[in-house]
PDB file of C-alpha atoms in Angstrom:
ATOM      1  CA  MET W 461      -1.436 201.824 126.771  1.00  0.00           C
ATOM      2  CA  ALA W 462      -0.941 201.313 130.514  1.00  0.00           C
ATOM      3  CA  GLN W 463       2.100 202.840 132.121  1.00  0.00           C
ATOM      4  CA  SER W 464       4.788 200.254 132.892  1.00  0.00           C
ATOM      5  CA  TYR W 465       6.392 199.917 136.299  1.00  0.00           C
ATOM      6  CA  CYS W 466       9.659 201.105 134.762  1.00  0.00           C
ATOM      7  CA  ASP W 467       7.976 204.357 133.671  1.00  0.00           C
ATOM      8  CA  PHE W 468       6.054 204.770 136.924  1.00  0.00           C
ATOM      9  CA  ALA W 469       9.128 204.170 139.120  1.00  0.00           C
ATOM     10  CA  ARG W 470      11.059 206.996 137.458  1.00  0.00           C
ATOM     11  CA  GLU W 471       8.451 209.417 138.779  1.00  0.00           C
ATOM     12  CA  HIS W 472       8.388 208.169 142.367  1.00  0.00           C
ATOM     13  CA  PRO W 473      11.460 208.188 144.666  1.00  0.00           C
ATOM     14  CA  LEU W 474      10.299 205.301 146.876  1.00  0.00           C
ATOM     15  CA  HIS W 475       9.488 203.096 143.900  1.00  0.00           C
ATOM     16  CA  GLN W 476      12.579 204.197 141.960  1.00  0.00           C
ATOM     17  CA  ALA W 477      14.968 202.813 144.581  1.00  0.00           C
ATOM     18  CA  TYR W 478      13.120 199.485 144.635  1.00  0.00           C
ATOM     19  CA  HIS W 479      12.978 199.389 140.815  1.00  0.00           C
ATOM     20  CA  ASP W 480      16.669 200.236 140.418  1.00  0.00           C
ATOM     21  CA  GLN W 481      18.114 198.047 143.171  1.00  0.00           C
ATOM     22  CA  GLU W 482      15.762 195.154 143.944  1.00  0.00           C
ATOM     23  CA  TYR W 483      12.930 194.426 141.520  1.00  0.00           C
ATOM     24  CA  GLY W 484      13.821 191.526 139.248  1.00  0.00           C
ATOM     25  CA  PHE W 485      17.278 191.008 140.729  1.00  0.00           C
ATOM     26  CA  PRO W 486      18.024 187.352 141.510  1.00  0.00           C
ATOM     27  CA  LEU W 487      17.914 186.438 145.199  1.00  0.00           C
ATOM     28  CA  ALA W 488      19.628 183.399 146.675  1.00  0.00           C
ATOM     29  CA  THR W 489      19.445 183.420 150.470  1.00  0.00           C
ATOM     30  CA  ASP W 490      16.548 181.951 152.391  1.00  0.00           C
ATOM     31  CA  ALA W 491      16.094 185.165 154.377  1.00  0.00           C
ATOM     32  CA  ALA W 492      15.933 187.355 151.238  1.00  0.00           C
ATOM     33  CA  LEU W 493      13.543 185.012 149.420  1.00  0.00           C
ATOM     34  CA  PHE W 494      11.366 184.561 152.506  1.00  0.00           C
ATOM     35  CA  GLU W 495      11.256 188.317 153.042  1.00  0.00           C
ATOM     36  CA  ARG W 496      10.118 188.925 149.479  1.00  0.00           C
ATOM     37  CA  LEU W 497       7.409 186.244 149.786  1.00  0.00           C
ATOM     38  CA  ALA W 498       6.230 187.752 153.076  1.00  0.00           C
ATOM     39  CA  LEU W 499       6.129 191.258 151.599  1.00  0.00           C
ATOM     40  CA  GLU W 500       4.185 190.056 148.551  1.00  0.00           C
ATOM     41  CA  ILE W 501       1.687 188.307 150.843  1.00  0.00           C
ATOM     42  CA  ASN W 502       1.275 191.478 152.876  1.00  0.00           C
ATOM     43  CA  GLN W 503       0.808 193.600 149.757  1.00  0.00           C
ATOM     44  CA  ALA W 504      -2.358 191.708 148.757  1.00  0.00           C
ATOM     45  CA  GLY W 505      -5.161 194.273 148.554  1.00  0.00           C
ATOM     46  CA  LEU W 506      -2.805 197.169 149.288  1.00  0.00           C
ATOM     47  CA  SER W 507      -0.414 199.326 147.310  1.00  0.00           C
ATOM     48  CA  TRP W 508       3.231 198.335 146.920  1.00  0.00           C
ATOM     49  CA  GLN W 509       4.064 201.827 148.174  1.00  0.00           C
ATOM     50  CA  THR W 510       2.495 200.940 151.533  1.00  0.00           C
ATOM     51  CA  ILE W 511       4.740 197.876 151.766  1.00  0.00           C
ATOM     52  CA  LEU W 512       7.867 199.764 150.734  1.00  0.00           C
ATOM     53  CA  LYS W 513       7.201 202.363 153.444  1.00  0.00           C
ATOM     54  CA  LYS W 514       6.925 199.598 156.044  1.00  0.00           C
ATOM     55  CA  LYS W 515       9.742 197.368 154.760  1.00  0.00           C
ATOM     56  CA  GLU W 516      12.205 198.171 157.561  1.00  0.00           C
ATOM     57  CA  ASN W 517       9.450 197.641 160.123  1.00  0.00           C
ATOM     58  CA  PHE W 518       8.739 194.202 158.645  1.00  0.00           C
ATOM     59  CA  GLN W 519      12.444 193.328 158.819  1.00  0.00           C
ATOM     60  CA  ARG W 520      12.553 194.331 162.476  1.00  0.00           C
ATOM     61  CA  ALA W 521       9.242 192.698 163.419  1.00  0.00           C
ATOM     62  CA  PHE W 522      10.107 189.390 161.732  1.00  0.00           C
ATOM     63  CA  GLU W 523      13.686 189.407 163.082  1.00  0.00           C
ATOM     64  CA  GLY W 524      15.442 189.699 159.733  1.00  0.00           C
ATOM     65  CA  PHE W 525      13.184 186.995 158.265  1.00  0.00           C
ATOM     66  CA  ASP W 526      15.254 184.280 159.914  1.00  0.00           C
ATOM     67  CA  LEU W 527      13.324 181.133 158.965  1.00  0.00           C
ATOM     68  CA  ASP W 528      13.997 179.232 162.166  1.00  0.00           C
ATOM     69  CA  ARG W 529      13.027 182.133 164.414  1.00  0.00           C
ATOM     70  CA  VAL W 530       9.810 182.919 162.532  1.00  0.00           C
ATOM     71  CA  ALA W 531       8.912 179.219 162.233  1.00  0.00           C
ATOM     72  CA  SER W 532       9.117 178.960 166.030  1.00  0.00           C
ATOM     73  CA  TYR W 533       6.650 181.802 166.628  1.00  0.00           C
ATOM     74  CA  GLY W 534       3.690 180.926 168.769  1.00  0.00           C
ATOM     75  CA  PRO W 535       0.609 182.800 169.982  1.00  0.00           C
ATOM     76  CA  GLN W 536       2.660 185.346 171.954  1.00  0.00           C
ATOM     77  CA  GLU W 537       4.717 186.382 168.917  1.00  0.00           C
ATOM     78  CA  GLU W 538       1.592 186.431 166.751  1.00  0.00           C
ATOM     79  CA  GLU W 539      -0.059 188.865 169.180  1.00  0.00           C
ATOM     80  CA  ARG W 540       3.126 190.967 169.264  1.00  0.00           C
ATOM     81  CA  LEU W 541       2.996 191.228 165.462  1.00  0.00           C
ATOM     82  CA  LEU W 542      -0.713 192.040 165.459  1.00  0.00           C
ATOM     83  CA  SER W 543      -0.114 194.921 167.856  1.00  0.00           C
ATOM     84  CA  ASP W 544       2.807 196.333 165.813  1.00  0.00           C
ATOM     85  CA  ALA W 545       1.530 199.443 164.004  1.00  0.00           C
ATOM     86  CA  GLY W 546       4.667 199.453 161.850  1.00  0.00           C
ATOM     87  CA  ILE W 547       3.515 196.451 159.814  1.00  0.00           C
ATOM     88  CA  ILE W 548       0.262 195.227 158.282  1.00  0.00           C
ATOM     89  CA  ARG W 549      -1.825 193.976 161.198  1.00  0.00           C
ATOM     90  CA  ASN W 550      -3.887 191.397 159.384  1.00  0.00           C
ATOM     91  CA  ARG W 551      -4.253 188.106 161.257  1.00  0.00           C
ATOM     92  CA  LEU W 552      -4.494 186.003 158.066  1.00  0.00           C
ATOM     93  CA  LYS W 553      -1.338 187.554 156.631  1.00  0.00           C
ATOM     94  CA  VAL W 554       0.636 187.276 159.879  1.00  0.00           C
ATOM     95  CA  ARG W 555      -0.364 183.638 160.249  1.00  0.00           C
ATOM     96  CA  ALA W 556       0.492 182.970 156.597  1.00  0.00           C
ATOM     97  CA  VAL W 557       4.009 184.351 157.034  1.00  0.00           C
ATOM     98  CA  ILE W 558       4.561 182.204 160.146  1.00  0.00           C
ATOM     99  CA  GLU W 559       3.110 179.074 158.539  1.00  0.00           C
ATOM    100  CA  ASN W 560       5.120 179.597 155.366  1.00  0.00           C
ATOM    101  CA  ALA W 561       8.283 179.894 157.472  1.00  0.00           C
ATOM    102  CA  ARG W 562       7.463 176.476 158.953  1.00  0.00           C
ATOM    103  CA  ARG W 563       6.924 175.020 155.499  1.00  0.00           C
ATOM    104  CA  LEU W 564      10.146 176.585 154.223  1.00  0.00           C
ATOM    105  CA  VAL W 565      12.087 174.984 157.075  1.00  0.00           C
ATOM    106  CA  VAL W 566      10.813 171.589 155.871  1.00  0.00           C
ATOM    107  CA  LEU W 567      11.709 172.420 152.251  1.00  0.00           C
ATOM    108  CA  ARG W 568      15.149 173.540 153.386  1.00  0.00           C
ATOM    109  CA  GLU W 569      15.654 170.226 155.182  1.00  0.00           C
ATOM    110  CA  GLN W 570      14.658 168.368 152.009  1.00  0.00           C
ATOM    111  CA  HIS W 571      16.452 170.534 149.431  1.00  0.00           C
ATOM    112  CA  GLY W 572      19.136 172.512 151.264  1.00  0.00           C
ATOM    113  CA  SER W 573      17.521 175.915 150.726  1.00  0.00           C
ATOM    114  CA  PHE W 574      14.495 177.722 149.341  1.00  0.00           C
ATOM    115  CA  ALA W 575      16.601 178.733 146.308  1.00  0.00           C
ATOM    116  CA  ASN W 576      17.479 175.080 145.665  1.00  0.00           C
ATOM    117  CA  TRP W 577      13.793 174.166 145.775  1.00  0.00           C
ATOM    118  CA  LEU W 578      12.969 176.950 143.322  1.00  0.00           C
ATOM    119  CA  THR W 579      15.831 175.893 141.035  1.00  0.00           C
ATOM    120  CA  LEU W 580      14.697 172.260 141.172  1.00  0.00           C
ATOM    121  CA  HIS W 581      11.315 173.275 139.744  1.00  0.00           C
ATOM    122  CA  HIS W 582      12.574 175.879 137.281  1.00  0.00           C
ATOM    123  CA  PRO W 583      11.555 176.519 134.557  1.00  0.00           C
ATOM    124  CA  LEU W 584       7.799 176.420 134.935  1.00  0.00           C
ATOM    125  CA  ASN W 585       5.221 178.713 133.427  1.00  0.00           C
ATOM    126  CA  LYS W 586       3.174 180.993 135.672  1.00  0.00           C
ATOM    127  CA  GLU W 587       0.225 178.597 135.958  1.00  0.00           C
ATOM    128  CA  GLN W 588       2.482 175.704 136.947  1.00  0.00           C
ATOM    129  CA  TRP W 589       4.268 177.862 139.519  1.00  0.00           C
ATOM    130  CA  VAL W 590       0.948 178.981 141.016  1.00  0.00           C
ATOM    131  CA  LYS W 591      -0.212 175.377 141.325  1.00  0.00           C
ATOM    132  CA  LEU W 592       3.085 174.373 142.959  1.00  0.00           C
ATOM    133  CA  PHE W 593       2.996 177.288 145.417  1.00  0.00           C
ATOM    134  CA  LYS W 594      -0.629 176.612 146.349  1.00  0.00           C
ATOM    135  CA  LYS W 595       0.334 172.999 147.060  1.00  0.00           C
ATOM    136  CA  ASN W 596       3.280 173.985 149.267  1.00  0.00           C
ATOM    137  CA  PHE W 597       2.369 177.329 150.861  1.00  0.00           C
ATOM    138  CA  VAL W 598      -0.582 179.307 152.189  1.00  0.00           C
ATOM    139  CA  PHE W 599      -1.940 182.666 150.994  1.00  0.00           C
ATOM    140  CA  THR W 600      -0.232 182.361 147.623  1.00  0.00           C
ATOM    141  CA  GLY W 601      -2.629 183.236 144.843  1.00  0.00           C
ATOM    142  CA  GLY W 602      -1.740 183.942 141.240  1.00  0.00           C
ATOM    143  CA  GLU W 603      -0.757 187.586 141.629  1.00  0.00           C
ATOM    144  CA  ILE W 604       1.351 186.966 144.750  1.00  0.00           C
ATOM    145  CA  VAL W 605       3.199 184.080 143.079  1.00  0.00           C
ATOM    146  CA  ASN W 606       3.681 186.003 139.830  1.00  0.00           C
ATOM    147  CA  GLU W 607       5.090 189.084 141.556  1.00  0.00           C
ATOM    148  CA  PHE W 608       7.269 187.003 143.868  1.00  0.00           C
ATOM    149  CA  LEU W 609       8.777 185.101 140.939  1.00  0.00           C
ATOM    150  CA  MET W 610       9.228 188.185 138.733  1.00  0.00           C
ATOM    151  CA  SER W 611      10.735 190.181 141.575  1.00  0.00           C
ATOM    152  CA  THR W 612      13.259 187.434 142.405  1.00  0.00           C
ATOM    153  CA  GLY W 613      14.305 186.628 138.841  1.00  0.00           C
ATOM    154  CA  TYR W 614      12.412 183.374 138.232  1.00  0.00           C
ATOM    155  CA  LEU W 615       9.903 184.791 135.747  1.00  0.00           C
ATOM    156  CA  PRO W 616      10.555 187.471 133.116  1.00  0.00           C
ATOM    157  CA  GLY W 617       8.626 190.724 132.937  1.00  0.00           C
ATOM    158  CA  ALA W 618       9.935 192.814 135.819  1.00  0.00           C
ATOM    159  CA  HIS W 619      11.377 195.400 133.423  1.00  0.00           C
ATOM    160  CA  GLN W 620      10.850 196.568 129.871  1.00  0.00           C
ATOM    161  CA  ASP W 621      13.564 195.545 127.396  1.00  0.00           C
ATOM    162  CA  SER W 622      14.408 199.230 126.959  1.00  0.00           C
ATOM    163  CA  CYS W 623      15.007 199.747 130.688  1.00  0.00           C
ATOM    164  CA  PRO W 624      18.694 200.064 131.671  1.00  0.00           C
ATOM    165  CA  ILE W 625      18.001 197.975 134.785  1.00  0.00           C
ATOM    166  CA  TYR W 626      16.781 195.145 132.530  1.00  0.00           C
ATOM    167  CA  HIS W 627      20.225 195.021 130.921  1.00  0.00           C
ATOM    168  CA  GLN W 628      21.932 195.188 134.313  1.00  0.00           C
ATOM    169  CA  ILE W 629      19.855 192.218 135.513  1.00  0.00           C
ATOM    170  CA  LEU W 630      20.740 190.230 132.383  1.00  0.00           C
ATOM    171  CA  THR W 631      24.413 190.431 133.384  1.00  0.00           C
ATOM    172  CA  LEU W 632      23.448 188.611 136.607  1.00  0.00           C
ATOM    173  CA  ASN W 633      22.008 185.713 134.569  1.00  0.00           C
ATOM    174  CA  PRO W 634      18.646 185.431 136.395  1.00  0.00           C
ATOM    175  CA  PRO W 635      16.964 182.009 136.302  1.00  0.00           C
ATOM    176  CA  TRP W 636      14.346 183.102 133.716  1.00  0.00           C
ATOM    177  CA  TYR W 637      17.159 184.094 131.332  1.00  0.00           C
ATOM    178  CA  GLN W 638      18.840 180.684 131.653  1.00  0.00           C
ATOM    179  CA  GLN W 639      15.927 178.828 130.030  1.00  0.00           C
TER     180      GLN W 639
END
């Protein structure tokens, strides 16, 4: 049987903090949701440990994941990001984060917030979510969408039922639990 993230995180200080304080906890602000989407996009093909080590650098580089600021980025900001050794310097990923910020600004104008848009479509199964994300965003394959939704409380599975954090998250009534 494969080791679960709950088991793995207990053995690794960097992962343990993320597991105990962030993973699976419901998020509501545009900046927090956008940050998580951006981090999941940047994790593609890399370890989550790499992303966790660079998380503060991402927050600094993308100016706190302020949607309006990132959506306004042009070629100069893109080059600044691509020269920043503190983040993942992958042109496709940098462009995806900027483009998704632009798309999220439009969704915010239509629905009030990213969280409202997610709530409007909830509950969907994983396949339906993936289809919806691919229609509305770039660089959002099945694994990215699944991890984004599990990590923000829209899909179950972030923690084992026997994990104490699972029970803590239940008290927060995450969207997947409201079904």
